[in-house]
Amino acid sequence: MGGCGRASSCLTVIAGLWLSRILWDRGEQLAAVSTTGLISLLCSPVSWSHHWVWVIPLGTSLLTATRLGRRWPWQVAATWAALFMLAPIWWVPRGDNQELHWNSIEILAGNAYLWLCLLAAILLALGARRQTVPIATKIELGAKT
């Protein structure tokens, strides 16, 4: 892995662990653990299709930890499941280094799981930012117990 690959992996780990910590502190443990699993997929040089089992708890997290998921749970669940069951990663030419010659549409489809999980992370981050309890409030609440 070259310098650019290492730098992007380090940035991914830092951002992912930051998001995981915020989600954990907010009481969204499933979302936090799912985000940690997502980090491993994003940093791995090879994430085979069977490694993407993290999309199941990640999809559940979308229902509980995001405003979109709480507002439209059935629609979000059905869309999330359908996009992964359709498996666009298998629609593109593969093997014998054909991946090196993909056009833009094939790149989008061949990396669909990556794009969907990045979208999920953004939705979780937006939800986390809007619902984080200030530290002072946590201390005050802790003192009353």
Coordinates of C-alpha atoms in Angstrom, one line a residue:
M1 CA 0.0 0.0 0.0
G2 CA 1.5 3.4 -1.0
G3 CA 1.6 6.6 0.9
C4 CA -1.8 7.8 -0.4
G5 CA -3.4 4.5 0.6
R6 CA -1.9 4.6 4.1
A7 CA -3.1 8.2 4.5
S8 CA -6.6 7.5 3.4
S9 CA -6.7 4.4 5.6
C10 CA -5.6 6.5 8.6
L11 CA -8.1 9.2 7.8
T12 CA -10.8 6.6 7.5
V13 CA -9.9 5.0 10.9
I14 CA -9.8 8.4 12.6
A15 CA -13.2 9.5 11.2
G16 CA -14.8 6.1 11.8
L17 CA -13.6 5.8 15.4
W18 CA -14.7 9.4 16.0
L19 CA -18.2 8.5 14.7
S20 CA -18.2 5.3 16.6
R21 CA -17.4 7.1 19.9
I22 CA -20.2 9.7 19.3
L23 CA -22.7 7.0 18.5
W24 CA -21.6 4.9 21.6
D25 CA -21.9 7.9 23.9
R26 CA -25.3 8.7 22.4
G27 CA -26.5 5.2 23.4
E28 CA -26.4 3.8 19.8
Q29 CA -24.2 0.8 20.5
L30 CA -25.3 -1.2 17.5
A31 CA -24.6 1.8 15.2
A32 CA -21.2 2.2 16.9
V33 CA -20.2 -1.4 16.5
S34 CA -21.5 -1.4 12.9
T35 CA -19.4 1.7 12.1
T36 CA -16.3 -0.1 13.5
G37 CA -17.1 -3.1 11.2
L38 CA -17.5 -0.6 8.3
I39 CA -14.0 0.8 9.0
S40 CA -12.5 -2.6 8.6
L41 CA -14.2 -3.0 5.2
L42 CA -13.1 0.4 4.0
C43 CA -9.5 0.0 5.1
S44 CA -9.0 -3.5 3.8
P45 CA -7.3 -3.8 0.5
V46 CA -9.7 -6.6 -0.4
S47 CA -13.3 -6.7 0.9
W48 CA -14.9 -9.7 -0.5
S49 CA -18.7 -9.9 -0.9
H50 CA -19.1 -12.2 2.1
H51 CA -17.3 -9.6 4.3
W52 CA -20.2 -7.2 3.9
V53 CA -22.3 -8.9 6.5
W54 CA -21.9 -5.7 8.4
V55 CA -24.6 -4.2 6.2
I56 CA -27.3 -6.0 8.2
P57 CA -26.6 -4.3 11.6
L58 CA -25.7 -1.1 9.8
G59 CA -29.1 -1.1 8.1
T60 CA -30.8 -1.7 11.4
S61 CA -28.8 1.2 12.8
L62 CA -30.2 3.4 10.1
L63 CA -33.6 2.7 11.4
T64 CA -32.8 3.6 15.0
A65 CA -30.0 6.2 14.8
T66 CA -31.1 8.4 12.0
R67 CA -34.0 10.8 11.6
L68 CA -34.7 9.4 8.1
G69 CA -35.0 5.9 9.5
R70 CA -37.2 6.8 12.4
R71 CA -39.5 8.8 10.1
W72 CA -39.8 6.2 7.3
P73 CA -38.7 2.9 8.8
W74 CA -40.4 0.6 6.3
Q75 CA -39.2 2.5 3.3
V76 CA -35.6 2.8 4.5
A77 CA -35.5 -0.9 5.5
A78 CA -37.0 -2.0 2.1
T79 CA -34.6 0.2 0.1
W80 CA -31.5 -0.8 2.1
A81 CA -32.4 -4.5 1.8
A82 CA -33.3 -4.3 -1.9
L83 CA -30.1 -2.5 -2.8
F84 CA -27.9 -5.2 -1.3
M85 CA -30.1 -8.1 -2.5
L86 CA -29.9 -6.8 -6.1
A87 CA -26.1 -7.1 -5.7
P88 CA -25.0 -4.6 -8.4
I89 CA -21.4 -5.6 -7.6
W90 CA -22.0 -8.7 -9.7
W91 CA -23.4 -6.9 -12.7
V92 CA -20.1 -5.6 -14.0
P93 CA -17.4 -7.5 -16.0
R94 CA -14.9 -9.1 -13.6
G95 CA -12.0 -11.5 -13.7
D96 CA -8.9 -11.4 -15.9
N97 CA -8.3 -7.8 -14.8
Q98 CA -11.4 -6.5 -16.5
E99 CA -12.0 -4.2 -13.5
L100 CA -9.1 -2.1 -14.7
H101 CA -11.1 -1.1 -17.7
W102 CA -14.5 -0.2 -16.2
N103 CA -16.3 2.8 -17.4
S104 CA -17.9 5.3 -14.9
I105 CA -21.2 3.4 -14.6
E106 CA -19.4 0.1 -14.0
I107 CA -17.2 1.8 -11.3
L108 CA -20.4 3.1 -9.6
A109 CA -22.1 -0.4 -9.8
G110 CA -19.0 -2.4 -8.9
N111 CA -18.4 -0.3 -5.8
A112 CA -22.1 0.0 -4.9
Y113 CA -21.6 -1.5 -1.4
L114 CA -18.9 1.0 -0.7
W115 CA -21.1 4.0 -1.8
L116 CA -24.1 2.8 0.2
C117 CA -22.1 2.3 3.4
L118 CA -20.5 5.7 3.0
L119 CA -24.0 7.2 2.6
A120 CA -25.0 5.3 5.8
A121 CA -22.0 6.7 7.7
I122 CA -22.9 10.2 6.6
L123 CA -26.5 9.7 7.7
L124 CA -25.3 8.4 11.1
A125 CA -22.9 11.3 11.4
L126 CA -25.6 13.9 10.7
G127 CA -27.9 12.2 13.2
A128 CA -25.1 12.1 15.7
R129 CA -24.2 15.7 15.3
R130 CA -27.8 16.9 15.8
Q131 CA -28.5 14.7 18.9
T132 CA -25.3 14.7 20.9
V133 CA -25.8 15.6 24.5
P134 CA -23.4 18.2 25.8
I135 CA -20.8 16.9 28.2
A136 CA -22.0 19.3 30.9
T137 CA -25.4 17.8 30.8
K138 CA -24.0 14.3 31.1
I139 CA -22.1 15.4 34.2
E140 CA -25.1 17.0 35.8
L141 CA -27.3 14.0 35.1
G142 CA -24.6 11.7 36.6
A143 CA -24.4 13.8 39.7
K144 CA -28.2 13.4 40.4
T145 CA -28.1 9.6 40.4

